[in-house]
Coordinates of C-alpha atoms in Angstrom, one line a residue:
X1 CA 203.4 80.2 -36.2
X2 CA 204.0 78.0 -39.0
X3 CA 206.8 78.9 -41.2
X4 CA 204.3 77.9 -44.3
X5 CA 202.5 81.0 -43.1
X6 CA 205.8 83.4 -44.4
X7 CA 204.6 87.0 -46.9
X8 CA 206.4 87.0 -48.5
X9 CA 206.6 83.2 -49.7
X10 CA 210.8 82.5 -49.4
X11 CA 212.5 80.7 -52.0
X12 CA 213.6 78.0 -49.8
X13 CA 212.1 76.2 -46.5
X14 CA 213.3 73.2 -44.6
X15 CA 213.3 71.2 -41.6
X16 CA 215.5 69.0 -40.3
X17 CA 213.8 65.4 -39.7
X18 CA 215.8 64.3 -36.9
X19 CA 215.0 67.2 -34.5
X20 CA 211.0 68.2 -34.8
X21 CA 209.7 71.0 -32.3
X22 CA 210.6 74.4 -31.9
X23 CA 213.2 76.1 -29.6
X24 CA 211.6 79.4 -27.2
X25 CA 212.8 82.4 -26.8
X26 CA 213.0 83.5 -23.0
X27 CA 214.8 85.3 -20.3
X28 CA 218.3 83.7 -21.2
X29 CA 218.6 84.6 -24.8
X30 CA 220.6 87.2 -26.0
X31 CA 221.6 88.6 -29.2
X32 CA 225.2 87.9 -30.8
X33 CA 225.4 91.0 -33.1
X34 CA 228.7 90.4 -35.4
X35 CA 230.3 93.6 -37.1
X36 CA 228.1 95.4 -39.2
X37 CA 224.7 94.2 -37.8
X38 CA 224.5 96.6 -34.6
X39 CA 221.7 98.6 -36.5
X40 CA 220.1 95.3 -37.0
X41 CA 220.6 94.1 -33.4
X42 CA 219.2 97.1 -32.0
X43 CA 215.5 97.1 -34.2
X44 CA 215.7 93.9 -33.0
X45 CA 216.1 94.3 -29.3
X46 CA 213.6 97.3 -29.6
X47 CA 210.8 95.7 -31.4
X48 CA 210.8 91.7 -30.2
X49 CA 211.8 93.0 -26.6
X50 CA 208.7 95.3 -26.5
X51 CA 206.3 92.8 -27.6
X52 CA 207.7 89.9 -25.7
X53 CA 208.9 91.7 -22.3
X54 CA 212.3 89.7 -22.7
X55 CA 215.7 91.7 -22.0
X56 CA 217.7 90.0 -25.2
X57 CA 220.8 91.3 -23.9
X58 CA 224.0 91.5 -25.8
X59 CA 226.4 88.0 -25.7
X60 CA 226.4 84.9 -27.4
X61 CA 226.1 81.0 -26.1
X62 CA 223.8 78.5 -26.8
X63 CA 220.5 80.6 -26.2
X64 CA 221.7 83.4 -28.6
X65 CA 220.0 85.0 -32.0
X66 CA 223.4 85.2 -33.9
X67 CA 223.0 88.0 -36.6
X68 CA 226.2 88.0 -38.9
X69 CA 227.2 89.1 -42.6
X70 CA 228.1 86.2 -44.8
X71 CA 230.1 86.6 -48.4
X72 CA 228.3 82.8 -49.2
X73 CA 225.1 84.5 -49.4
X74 CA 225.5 87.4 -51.0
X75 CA 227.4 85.4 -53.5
X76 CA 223.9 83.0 -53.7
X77 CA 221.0 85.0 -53.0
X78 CA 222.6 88.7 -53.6
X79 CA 223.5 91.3 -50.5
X80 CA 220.0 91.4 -49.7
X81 CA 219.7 88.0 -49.1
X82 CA 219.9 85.8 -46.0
X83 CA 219.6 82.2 -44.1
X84 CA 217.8 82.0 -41.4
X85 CA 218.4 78.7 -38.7
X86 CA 216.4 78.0 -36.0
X87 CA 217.4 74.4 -35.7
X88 CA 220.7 75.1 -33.9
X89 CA 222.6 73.7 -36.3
X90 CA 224.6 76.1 -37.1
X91 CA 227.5 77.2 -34.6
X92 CA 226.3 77.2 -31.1
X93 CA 223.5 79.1 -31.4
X94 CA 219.8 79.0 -30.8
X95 CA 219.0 81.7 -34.1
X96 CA 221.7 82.5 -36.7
X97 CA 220.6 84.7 -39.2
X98 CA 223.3 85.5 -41.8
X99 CA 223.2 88.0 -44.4
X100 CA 224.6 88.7 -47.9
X101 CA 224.4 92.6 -45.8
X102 CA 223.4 94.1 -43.2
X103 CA 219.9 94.8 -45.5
X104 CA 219.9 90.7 -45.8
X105 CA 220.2 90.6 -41.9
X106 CA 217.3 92.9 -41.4
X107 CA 215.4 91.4 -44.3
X108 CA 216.1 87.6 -41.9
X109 CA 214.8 89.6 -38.6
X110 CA 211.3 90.2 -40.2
X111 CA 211.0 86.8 -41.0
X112 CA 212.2 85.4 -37.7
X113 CA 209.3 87.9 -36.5
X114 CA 206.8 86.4 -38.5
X115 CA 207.9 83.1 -37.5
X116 CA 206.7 84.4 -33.9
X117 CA 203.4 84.9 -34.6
X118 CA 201.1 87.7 -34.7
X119 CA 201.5 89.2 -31.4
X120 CA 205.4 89.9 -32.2
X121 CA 204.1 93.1 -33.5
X122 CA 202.5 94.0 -30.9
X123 CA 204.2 97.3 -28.8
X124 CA 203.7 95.5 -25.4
X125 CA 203.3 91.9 -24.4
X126 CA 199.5 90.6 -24.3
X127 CA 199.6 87.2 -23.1
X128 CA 200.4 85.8 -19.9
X129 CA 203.6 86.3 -17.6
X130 CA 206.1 83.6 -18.9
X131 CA 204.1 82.8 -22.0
X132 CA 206.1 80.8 -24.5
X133 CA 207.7 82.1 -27.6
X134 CA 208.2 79.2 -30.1
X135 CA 210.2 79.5 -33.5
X136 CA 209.7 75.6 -35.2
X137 CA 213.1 74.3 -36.2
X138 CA 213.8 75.2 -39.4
X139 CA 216.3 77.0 -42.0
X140 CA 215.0 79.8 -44.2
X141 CA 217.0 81.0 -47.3
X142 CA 216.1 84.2 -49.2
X143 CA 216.7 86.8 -51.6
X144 CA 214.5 89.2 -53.6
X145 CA 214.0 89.2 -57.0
X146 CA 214.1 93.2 -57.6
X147 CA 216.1 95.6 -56.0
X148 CA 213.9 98.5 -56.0
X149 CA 210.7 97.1 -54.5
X150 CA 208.2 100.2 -53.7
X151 CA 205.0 102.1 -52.9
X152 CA 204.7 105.6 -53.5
X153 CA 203.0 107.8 -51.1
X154 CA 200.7 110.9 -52.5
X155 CA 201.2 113.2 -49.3
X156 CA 200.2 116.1 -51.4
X157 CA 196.7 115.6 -52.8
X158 CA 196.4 114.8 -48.7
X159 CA 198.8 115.5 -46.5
X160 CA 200.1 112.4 -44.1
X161 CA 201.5 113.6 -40.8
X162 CA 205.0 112.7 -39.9
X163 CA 204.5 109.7 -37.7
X164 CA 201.6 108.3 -40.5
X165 CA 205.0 108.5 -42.6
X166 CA 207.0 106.6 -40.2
X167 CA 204.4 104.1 -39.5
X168 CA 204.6 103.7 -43.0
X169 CA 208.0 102.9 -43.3
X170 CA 207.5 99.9 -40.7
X171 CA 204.7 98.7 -42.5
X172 CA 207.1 98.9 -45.6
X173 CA 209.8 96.9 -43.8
X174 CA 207.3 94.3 -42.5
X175 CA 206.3 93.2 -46.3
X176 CA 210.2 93.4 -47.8
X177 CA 209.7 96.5 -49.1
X178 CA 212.7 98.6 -49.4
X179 CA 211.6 102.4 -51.0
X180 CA 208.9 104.7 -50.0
X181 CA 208.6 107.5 -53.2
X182 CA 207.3 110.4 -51.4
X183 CA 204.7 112.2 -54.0
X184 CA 205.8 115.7 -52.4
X185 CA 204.6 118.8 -54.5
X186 CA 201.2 119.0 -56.7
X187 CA 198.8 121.6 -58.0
X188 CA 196.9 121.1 -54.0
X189 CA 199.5 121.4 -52.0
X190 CA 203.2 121.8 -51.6
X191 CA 205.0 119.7 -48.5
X192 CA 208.2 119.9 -47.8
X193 CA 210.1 123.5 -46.5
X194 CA 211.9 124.8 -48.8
X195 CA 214.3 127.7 -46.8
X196 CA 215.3 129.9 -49.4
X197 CA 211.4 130.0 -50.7
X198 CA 209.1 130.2 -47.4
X199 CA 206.2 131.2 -49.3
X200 CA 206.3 127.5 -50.8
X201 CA 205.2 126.5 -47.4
X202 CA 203.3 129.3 -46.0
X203 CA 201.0 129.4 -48.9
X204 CA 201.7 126.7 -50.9
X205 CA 200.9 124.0 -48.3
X206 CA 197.3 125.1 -48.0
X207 CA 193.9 124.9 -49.3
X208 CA 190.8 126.4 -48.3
X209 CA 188.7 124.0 -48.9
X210 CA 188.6 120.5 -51.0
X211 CA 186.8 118.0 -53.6
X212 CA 185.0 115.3 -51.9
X213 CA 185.2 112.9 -54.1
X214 CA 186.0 112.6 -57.9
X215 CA 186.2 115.8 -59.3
X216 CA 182.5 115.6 -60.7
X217 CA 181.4 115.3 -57.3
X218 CA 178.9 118.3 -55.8
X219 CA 180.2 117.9 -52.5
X220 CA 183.2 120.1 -50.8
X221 CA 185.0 120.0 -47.9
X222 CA 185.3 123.7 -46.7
X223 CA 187.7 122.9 -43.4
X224 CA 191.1 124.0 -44.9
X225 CA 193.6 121.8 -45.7
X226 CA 197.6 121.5 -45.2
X227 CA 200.5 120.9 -43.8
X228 CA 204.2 120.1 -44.2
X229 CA 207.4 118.7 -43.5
X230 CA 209.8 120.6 -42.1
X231 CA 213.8 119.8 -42.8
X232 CA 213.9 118.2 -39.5
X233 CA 211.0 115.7 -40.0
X234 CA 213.0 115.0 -43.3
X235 CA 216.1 114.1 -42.1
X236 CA 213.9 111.9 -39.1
X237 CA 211.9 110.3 -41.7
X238 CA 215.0 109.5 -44.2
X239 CA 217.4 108.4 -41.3
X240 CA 214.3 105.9 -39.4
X241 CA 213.7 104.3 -42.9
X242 CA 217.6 104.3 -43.7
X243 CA 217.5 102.1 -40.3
X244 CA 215.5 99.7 -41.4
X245 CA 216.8 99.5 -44.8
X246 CA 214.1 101.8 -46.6
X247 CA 215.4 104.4 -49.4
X248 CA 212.9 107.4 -49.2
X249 CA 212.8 109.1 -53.2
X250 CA 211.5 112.5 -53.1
X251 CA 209.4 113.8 -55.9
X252 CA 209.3 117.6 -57.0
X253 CA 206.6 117.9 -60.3
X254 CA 207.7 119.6 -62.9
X255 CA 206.6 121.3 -65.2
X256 CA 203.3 120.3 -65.0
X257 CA 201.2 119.8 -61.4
X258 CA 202.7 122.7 -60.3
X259 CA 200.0 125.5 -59.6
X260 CA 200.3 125.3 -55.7
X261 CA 204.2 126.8 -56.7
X262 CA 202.3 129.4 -58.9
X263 CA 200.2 130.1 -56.0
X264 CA 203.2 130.7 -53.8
X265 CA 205.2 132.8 -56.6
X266 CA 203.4 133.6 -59.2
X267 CA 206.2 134.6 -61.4
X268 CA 207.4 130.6 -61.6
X269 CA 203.7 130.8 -64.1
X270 CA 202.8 132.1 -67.5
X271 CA 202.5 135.7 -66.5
X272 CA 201.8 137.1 -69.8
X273 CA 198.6 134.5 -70.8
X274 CA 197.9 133.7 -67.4
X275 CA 197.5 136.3 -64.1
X276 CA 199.1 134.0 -62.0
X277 CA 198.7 136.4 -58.9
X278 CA 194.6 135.4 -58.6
X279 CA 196.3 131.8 -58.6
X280 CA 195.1 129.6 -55.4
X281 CA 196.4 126.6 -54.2
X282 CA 193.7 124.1 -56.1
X283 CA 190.7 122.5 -54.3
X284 CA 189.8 120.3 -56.5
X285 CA 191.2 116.8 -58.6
X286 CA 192.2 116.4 -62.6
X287 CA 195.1 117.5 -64.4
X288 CA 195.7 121.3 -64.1
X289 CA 196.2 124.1 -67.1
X290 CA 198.9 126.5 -65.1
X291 CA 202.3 124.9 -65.4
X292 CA 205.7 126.1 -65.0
X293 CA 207.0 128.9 -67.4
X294 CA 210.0 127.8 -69.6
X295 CA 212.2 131.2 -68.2
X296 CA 215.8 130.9 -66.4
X297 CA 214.4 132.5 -63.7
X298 CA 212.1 129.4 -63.4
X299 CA 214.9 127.4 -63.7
X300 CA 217.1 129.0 -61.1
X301 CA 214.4 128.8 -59.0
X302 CA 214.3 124.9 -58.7
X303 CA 218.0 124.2 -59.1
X304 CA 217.6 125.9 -55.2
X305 CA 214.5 124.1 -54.2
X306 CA 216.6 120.9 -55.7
X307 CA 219.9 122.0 -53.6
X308 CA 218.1 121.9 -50.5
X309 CA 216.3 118.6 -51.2
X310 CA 219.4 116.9 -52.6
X311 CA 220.6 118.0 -48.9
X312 CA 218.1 116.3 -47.3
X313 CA 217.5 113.1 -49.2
X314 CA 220.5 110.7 -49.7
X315 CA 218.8 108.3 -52.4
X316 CA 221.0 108.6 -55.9
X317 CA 217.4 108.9 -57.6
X318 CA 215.5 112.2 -57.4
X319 CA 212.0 111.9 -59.2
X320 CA 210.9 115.4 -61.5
X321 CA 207.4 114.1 -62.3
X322 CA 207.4 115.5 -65.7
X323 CA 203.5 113.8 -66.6
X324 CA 200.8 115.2 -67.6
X325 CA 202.0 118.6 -68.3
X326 CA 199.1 120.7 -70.5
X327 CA 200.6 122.7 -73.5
X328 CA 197.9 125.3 -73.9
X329 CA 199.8 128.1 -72.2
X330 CA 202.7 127.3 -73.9
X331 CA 201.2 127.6 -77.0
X332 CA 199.2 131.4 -76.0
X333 CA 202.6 132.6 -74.3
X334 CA 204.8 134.8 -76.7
X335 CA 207.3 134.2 -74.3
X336 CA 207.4 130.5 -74.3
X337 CA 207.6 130.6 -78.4
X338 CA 210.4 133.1 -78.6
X339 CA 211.9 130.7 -75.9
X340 CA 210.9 127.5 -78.7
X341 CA 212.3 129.1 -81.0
X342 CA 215.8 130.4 -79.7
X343 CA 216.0 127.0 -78.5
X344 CA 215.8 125.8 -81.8
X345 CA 213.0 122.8 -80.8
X346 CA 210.0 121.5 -83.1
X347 CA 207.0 122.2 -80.8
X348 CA 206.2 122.8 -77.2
X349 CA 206.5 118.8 -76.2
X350 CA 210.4 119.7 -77.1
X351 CA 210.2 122.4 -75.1
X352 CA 209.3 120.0 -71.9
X353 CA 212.1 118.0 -73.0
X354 CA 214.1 120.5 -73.0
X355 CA 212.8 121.4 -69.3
X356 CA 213.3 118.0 -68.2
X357 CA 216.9 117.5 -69.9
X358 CA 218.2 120.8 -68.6
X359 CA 217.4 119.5 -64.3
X360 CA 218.6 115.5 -65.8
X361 CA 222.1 117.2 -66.2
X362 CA 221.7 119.3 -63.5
X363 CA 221.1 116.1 -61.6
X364 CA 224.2 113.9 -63.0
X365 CA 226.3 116.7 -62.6
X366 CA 225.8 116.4 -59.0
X367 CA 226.0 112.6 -58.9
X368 CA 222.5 112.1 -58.8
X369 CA 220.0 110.3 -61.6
X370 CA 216.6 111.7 -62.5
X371 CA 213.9 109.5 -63.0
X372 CA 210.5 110.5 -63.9
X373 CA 207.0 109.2 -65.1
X374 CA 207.0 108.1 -68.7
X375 CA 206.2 110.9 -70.6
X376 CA 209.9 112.2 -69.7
X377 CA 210.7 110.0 -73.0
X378 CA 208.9 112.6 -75.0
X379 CA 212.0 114.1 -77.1
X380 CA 214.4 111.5 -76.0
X381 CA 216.6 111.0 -72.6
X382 CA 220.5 111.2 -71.3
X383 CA 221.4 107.8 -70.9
X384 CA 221.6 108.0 -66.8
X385 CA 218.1 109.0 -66.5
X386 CA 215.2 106.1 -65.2
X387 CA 211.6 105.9 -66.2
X388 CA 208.5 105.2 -64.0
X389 CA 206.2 103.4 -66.5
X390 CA 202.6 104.3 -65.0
X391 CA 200.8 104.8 -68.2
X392 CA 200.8 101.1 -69.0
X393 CA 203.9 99.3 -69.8
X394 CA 204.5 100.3 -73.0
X395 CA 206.7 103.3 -71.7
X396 CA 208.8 101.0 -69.4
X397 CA 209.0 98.7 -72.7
X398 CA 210.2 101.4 -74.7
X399 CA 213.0 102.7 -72.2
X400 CA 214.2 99.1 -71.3
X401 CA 214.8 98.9 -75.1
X402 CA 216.7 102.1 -75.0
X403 CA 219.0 101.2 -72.4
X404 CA 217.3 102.7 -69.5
X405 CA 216.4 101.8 -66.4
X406 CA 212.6 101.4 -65.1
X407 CA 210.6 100.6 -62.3
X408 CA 207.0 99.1 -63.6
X409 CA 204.3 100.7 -62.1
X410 CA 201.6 100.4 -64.2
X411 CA 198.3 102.1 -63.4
X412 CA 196.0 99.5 -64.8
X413 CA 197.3 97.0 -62.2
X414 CA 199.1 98.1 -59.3
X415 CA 197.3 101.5 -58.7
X416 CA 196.0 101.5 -54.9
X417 CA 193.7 103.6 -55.3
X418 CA 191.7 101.7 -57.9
X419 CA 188.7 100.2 -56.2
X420 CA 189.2 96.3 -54.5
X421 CA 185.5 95.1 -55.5
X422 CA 182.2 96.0 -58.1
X423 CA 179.3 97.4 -56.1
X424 CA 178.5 100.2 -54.2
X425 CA 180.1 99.7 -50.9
X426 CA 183.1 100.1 -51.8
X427 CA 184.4 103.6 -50.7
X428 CA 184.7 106.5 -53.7
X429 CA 185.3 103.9 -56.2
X430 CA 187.7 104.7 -58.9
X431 CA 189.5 102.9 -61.7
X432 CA 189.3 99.1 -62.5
X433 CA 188.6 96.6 -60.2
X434 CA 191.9 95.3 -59.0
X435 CA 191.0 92.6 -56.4
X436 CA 193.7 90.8 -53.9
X437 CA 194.3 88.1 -56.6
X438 CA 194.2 90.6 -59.7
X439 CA 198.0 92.0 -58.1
X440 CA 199.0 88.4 -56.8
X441 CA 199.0 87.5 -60.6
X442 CA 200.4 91.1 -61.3
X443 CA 203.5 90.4 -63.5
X444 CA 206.2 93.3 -63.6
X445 CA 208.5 91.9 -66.4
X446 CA 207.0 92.0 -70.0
X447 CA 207.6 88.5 -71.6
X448 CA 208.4 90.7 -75.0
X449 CA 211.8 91.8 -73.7
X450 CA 214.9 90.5 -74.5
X451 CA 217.3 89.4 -71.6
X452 CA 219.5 92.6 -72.3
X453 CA 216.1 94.7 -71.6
X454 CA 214.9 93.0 -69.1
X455 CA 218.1 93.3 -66.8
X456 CA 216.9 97.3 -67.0
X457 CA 213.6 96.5 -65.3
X458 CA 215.4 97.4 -61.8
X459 CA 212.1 97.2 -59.6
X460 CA 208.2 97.8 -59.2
X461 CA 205.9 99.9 -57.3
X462 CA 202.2 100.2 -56.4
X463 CA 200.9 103.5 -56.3
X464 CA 198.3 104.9 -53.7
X465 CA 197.4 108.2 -54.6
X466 CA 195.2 110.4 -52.0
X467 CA 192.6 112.3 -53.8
X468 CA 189.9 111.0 -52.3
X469 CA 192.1 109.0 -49.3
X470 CA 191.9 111.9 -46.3
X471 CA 193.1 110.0 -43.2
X472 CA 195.1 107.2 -42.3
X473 CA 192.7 104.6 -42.0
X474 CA 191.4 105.3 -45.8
X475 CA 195.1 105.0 -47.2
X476 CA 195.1 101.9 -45.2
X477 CA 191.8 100.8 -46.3
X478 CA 193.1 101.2 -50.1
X479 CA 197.0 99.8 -49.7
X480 CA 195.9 96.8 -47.6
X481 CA 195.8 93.8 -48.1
X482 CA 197.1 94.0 -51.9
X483 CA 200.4 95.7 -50.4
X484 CA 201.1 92.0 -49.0
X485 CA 200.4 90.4 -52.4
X486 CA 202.3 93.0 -54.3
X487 CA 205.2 92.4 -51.9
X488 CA 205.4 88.8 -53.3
X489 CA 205.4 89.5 -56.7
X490 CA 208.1 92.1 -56.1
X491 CA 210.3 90.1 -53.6
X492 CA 209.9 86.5 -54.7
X493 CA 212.0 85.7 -57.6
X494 CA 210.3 82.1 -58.3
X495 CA 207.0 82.9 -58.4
X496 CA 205.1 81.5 -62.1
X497 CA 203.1 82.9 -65.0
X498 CA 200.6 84.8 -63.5
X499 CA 197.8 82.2 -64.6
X500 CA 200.0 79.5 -62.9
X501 CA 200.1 81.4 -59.6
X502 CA 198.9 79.4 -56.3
X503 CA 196.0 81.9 -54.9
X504 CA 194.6 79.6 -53.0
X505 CA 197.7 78.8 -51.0
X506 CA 198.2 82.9 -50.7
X507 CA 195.4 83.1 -49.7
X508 CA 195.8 80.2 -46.9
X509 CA 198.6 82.4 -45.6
X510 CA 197.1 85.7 -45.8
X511 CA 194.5 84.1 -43.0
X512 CA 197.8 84.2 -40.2
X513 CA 199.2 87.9 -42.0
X514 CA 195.5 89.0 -41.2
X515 CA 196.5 88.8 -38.1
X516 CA 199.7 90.4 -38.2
X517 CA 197.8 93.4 -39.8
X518 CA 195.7 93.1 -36.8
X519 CA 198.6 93.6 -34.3
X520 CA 199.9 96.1 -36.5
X521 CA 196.8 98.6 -36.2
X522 CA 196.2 98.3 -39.9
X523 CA 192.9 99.4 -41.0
X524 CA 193.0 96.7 -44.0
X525 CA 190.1 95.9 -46.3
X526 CA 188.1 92.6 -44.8
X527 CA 188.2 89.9 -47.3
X528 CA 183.9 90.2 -47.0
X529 CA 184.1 93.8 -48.0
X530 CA 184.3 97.1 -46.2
X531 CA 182.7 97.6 -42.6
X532 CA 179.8 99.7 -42.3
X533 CA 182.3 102.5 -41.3
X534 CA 184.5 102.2 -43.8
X535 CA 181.9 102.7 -46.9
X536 CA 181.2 106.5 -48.2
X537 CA 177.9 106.5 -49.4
X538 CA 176.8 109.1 -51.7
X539 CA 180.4 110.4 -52.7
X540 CA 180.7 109.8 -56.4
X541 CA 183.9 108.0 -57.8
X542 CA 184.7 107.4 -61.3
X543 CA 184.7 103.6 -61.7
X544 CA 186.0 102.0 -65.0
X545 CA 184.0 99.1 -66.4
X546 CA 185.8 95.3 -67.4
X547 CA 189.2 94.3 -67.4
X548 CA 191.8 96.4 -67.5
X549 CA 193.9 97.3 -70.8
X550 CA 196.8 95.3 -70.4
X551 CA 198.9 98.1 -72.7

C-alpha cells in the first residue's frame, strides 16, 4: 500500500532516499511493547496476527515493531500524537512507533495497518501461505487537530444490538475517531437498564409498531420494536472502546423527547393536563408534546437513573439533551405555573433552564460536566457546562464567546442522515444533499471567532440519527463513506479553506480506503449510487431543496 493512500491525510510523510523498498513483516517479527503500550501491543497482536497468520510474539531485535511513549512528541504533536518508522532507522528495529501516549501509540498502529493494505482488516488471512507483508520505508508523524473527534449514534429511534455497537467502535478507531455519543433515551424507546426503574426497560424499550419512513409516510411497520442494554453490555461496550482509545458519552433527554419515560411511569408527565397513563411508547417520528413535569419527584427520579449511569460510564461529559422541548403543557399545567412562579422565573423557557441548571450542578457536584444540544443556552449556563451546536453554528458561536466549551455538529453539514445524492434512488431521502466532498470541505471552526473563542471549540461530530435507518447495513449505507472524509477534517490540523481543499487527491485515496471498507464488511454508499438493494422505493422522505443555510 502506498503511504500516499493514508485517511486520514497525516501532517508529515517521508522517505529516506538512500534506502527505497519496503521491509516484510513475517514469521520472525515480534513486538517490543515498552511500559505503558501493553494495551496497544495486544490490539495489535490480535488484529494484524489474525489477518496475517503471523505469531508477533513478544521481544525485540532487529525484526521488531517497537511501540514506545515518547515526551518529544507529545511535546510536538500533543499526547495523541505519534511517529511512525518503518525505515529502520530508528534504534534497532524494523517498526518503531512512538507516542506522545499510549492513545498516540494506538493512533500509529492504525496507520501502520493501513500501510498494509486492505486485507489487514481482514479476521483471517486470504492470500497465499507465506504471502508477503510489505510496509515501504518511510517515517510518519501525526497529531490531530481536535481532541474530541466524534459520531453520535441514535440507538433509540432504532435500536443497534451490542456487537453493531462494538463493530462501531472499531470502525471509529480505524478513521481516528476517538468518541462514540450514544443517543440513549427518546420519545420511541428507552435503552439502557436502569435497576432502581425496571419499568424503563420493560416497557419503555418497546414499540408496537413503527413509521416507515418520514413521519408523513402511510406506511407502518407493525413487527414490534426494542431492545436494550443491559449494565453488563455497558460496561463491555465502554471498556472495548476504552481499549482502543474511544470515550463512549451517554445521553439521557431531558426534559423534552421523553414520552417512552412517561410511558414507563406516567407520573414523570403532566398528570393534571395530560393522562399520561394512556401514554405509549411512540411509533412514529417529529418532535413530541409530552415532556417531563417540572416536580421534585421528577427530579429525584433522574438524579437515580443519573447515579446508575454515572456508574457505568467513565467519560467526565454526560449529555442531557435539553432540545426541542415543546412548552404547551407547561403552559395548560397549574402545576408547572405555581412551580414558575415560586421559582421566581419569567416564562416556561426559564423553567427548562431551570430544569437543565438544577442536573448541571448536580453533575459538577459529582465531578462530571453536562453538555447538551444548544438550546441548553436558553436562560444562560454555569460556566462548566458544554454545548453541542446542532442547530447551525450560531449556538456553538454564541457559547465559544461565553467562555464555553463546544463541539460543532451542525445539522446543515455533518448530519448522516441527510441524503448523499438528488434523485430518487437514494434511500428515504431526507435533509440537504450533503455529498462526499460537501463534508470534505466541511469547516468546524467559524472564521468569526477570536483566538480566545476559538480555543473553546474542543471537537466535532457527525450525527447519524436512525429514524428511518433500521438495520446495520442502512446506518452503514448513511455514515459511509462521509465518516472517512469527516475523519479528516476533524483529525488533520493542516488541512485549507474549504474552497482550497484537494478533493481530487481525497478522492484518489478514497479508491484504496474503498477497499478497506471492503475488508471491513462495511455496507458503504458506492461512489455510482446505491445498489439495487440498497434503494427504498416508495417510502417517502422529506428532502430539502438547494444549498444548505450556512447559519
Amino acid at each position: 500500500m502506498d503511504d500516499n493512500d493514508l485517511i486520514p491525510a497525516p501532517r508529515r510523510t517521508a522517505c529516506r532516499a538512500d534506502s527505497p523498498g519496503y521491509f516484510s513483516l513475517d514469521e520472525d517479527t515480534t513486538v517490543d511493547a515498552r511500559p505503558g503500550t501493553e494495551g496497544v501491543a495486544r490490539l495489535l497482536r490480535a488484529s494484524l496476527g489474525a489477518a496475517t497468520g503471523l505469531p508477533l510474539a513478544p521481544g525485540g531485535g532487529p525484526r521488531a515493531i517497537v511501540l514506545r511513549i515518547g515526551a518529544d512528541v507529545d511535546r510536538e504533536y500533543g499526547p495523541e500524537g505519534y511517529r511512525l518508522s518503518t525505515d529502520g532507522s530508528v534504534e534497532d528495529a524494523a517498526v518503531v512507533v512512538e507516542g506522545g501516549s499510549a492513545a498516540g501509540v494506538f493512533w500509529g498502529v492504525q496507520t501502520l495497518r493501513q500501510l498494509l493494505g486492505p486485507d489487514a482488516y481482514r479476521r483471517a488471512p486470504v492470500g497465499p501461505p507465506g504471502r508477503d507483508w510489505d510496509l515501504p520505508y518511510v517515517t510518519v508523524e501525526d497529531g490531530p487537530r481536535f481532541p474530541w473527534r466524534g459520531l453520535l449514534l441514535d440507538v433509540a429511534r432504532h435500536f443497534l444490538p451490542k456487537d453493531d455497537v462494538l463493530r462501531y467502535v472499531d470502525l471509529l478507531a480505524a478513521h481516528k475517531l476517538n468518541v462514540l455519543h450514544l443517543h440513549l433515551t427518546d420519545d420511541q424507546g428507552w435503552r439502557i437498564e436502569i435497576e432502581r426503574h425496571p419499568h424503563l426497560t420493560a416497557v419503555g424499550a418497546w414499540r408496537a409498531r413503527t413509521k416507515q419512513g418520514h413521519r408523513a409516510s402511510p406506511l407502518w411497520n407493525d413487527t414490534p420494536h426494542g431492545g436494550y442494554y443491559t449494565h453488563a453490555d455497558i460496561r463491555e461496550i465502554v471498556a472495548y472502546a476504552a481499549e482502543r482509545h474511544v470515550r463512549v458519552v451517554p445521553e439521557i433527554d431531558i426534559p423534552g423527547h421523553a414520552q417512552a419515560a412517561i410511558a414507563a411511569y406516567p407520573h414523570l408527565g403532566n398528570t393534571d393536563v395530560v393522562d399520561t397513563a394512556a401514554l405509549r411508547v411512540w411509533d412514529t417520528w417529529g418532535v413530541n408534546p409530552n415532556v417531563l413535569a417540572p416536580t421534585d419527584t421528577t427530579l429525584r427520579f433522574f438524579e437515580g437513573v443519573l447515579e446508575e449511569v454515572l456508574d457505568l460510564f467513565p467519560s467526565p461529559f454526560v449529555h442531557l439533551g435539553g432540545d426541542e422541548c415543546p412548552k404547551d403543557q407547561w403552559k395548560a399545567s397549574p402545576a408547572a405555573q405555581a412551580r414558575i412562579a415560586e421559582l421566581g422565573l419569567a416564562d416556561e423557557d426559564g423553567l427548562q433552564s431551570w430544569f437543565v441548571r438544577h442536573f448541571d450542578r448536580w453533575l459538577a457536584e459529582r465531578g462530571r460536566r453536562l453538555i447538551g444540544w444548544d438550546e441548553i443556552l436558553e436562560g444562560g449556563l454555569a460556566p462548566g457546562a458544554a454545548v453541542s451546536s446542532w442547530r447551525g453554528y450560531a449556538g456553538g458561536i454564541a457559547a465559544a464567546e461565553a467562555g464555553h466549551d463546544v463541539v460543532m455538529c451542525p445539522e446543515q453539514h455533518v448530519y448522516l442522515d441527510h441524503r448523499q445524492a438528488p434523485g430518487d434512488d437514494e434511500p428515504v431521502p431526507l435533509g440537504y444533499v450533503r455529498t462526499l466532498e460537501d463534508v470534505y470541505r466541511f469547516e468546524p471552526l467559524p472564521p468569526q471567532l477570536s483566538p480566545e473563542a476559538a480555543a473553546h471549540v474542543i471537537g466535532t461530530q457527525a450525527n447519524a440519527w436512525t429514524e428511518v435507518m433500521d438495520n446495520r447495513s442502512r446506518v452503514d449505507y448513511q455514515v459511509f463513506p462521509r465518516l472517512a472524509a469527516f475523519a479528516e477534517v476533524a483529525w488533520c490540523a493542516g488541512l485549507p479553506a474549504p474552497a482550497e481543499r484537494d478533493f481530487a487527491d481525497f478522492e484518489r485515496r478514497m479508491t484504496a480506503h474503498y477497499a478497506r471498507l471492503d475488508a471491513l464488511g462495511v455496507d458503504y454508499r458506492p461512489p455510482g449510487g446505491p445498489l439495487p438493494w440498497q434503494r427504498r422505493p416508495g417510502v417517502a422522505g422529506r428532502p430539502a431543496e438547494g444549498p444548505p443555510p450556512n447559519v
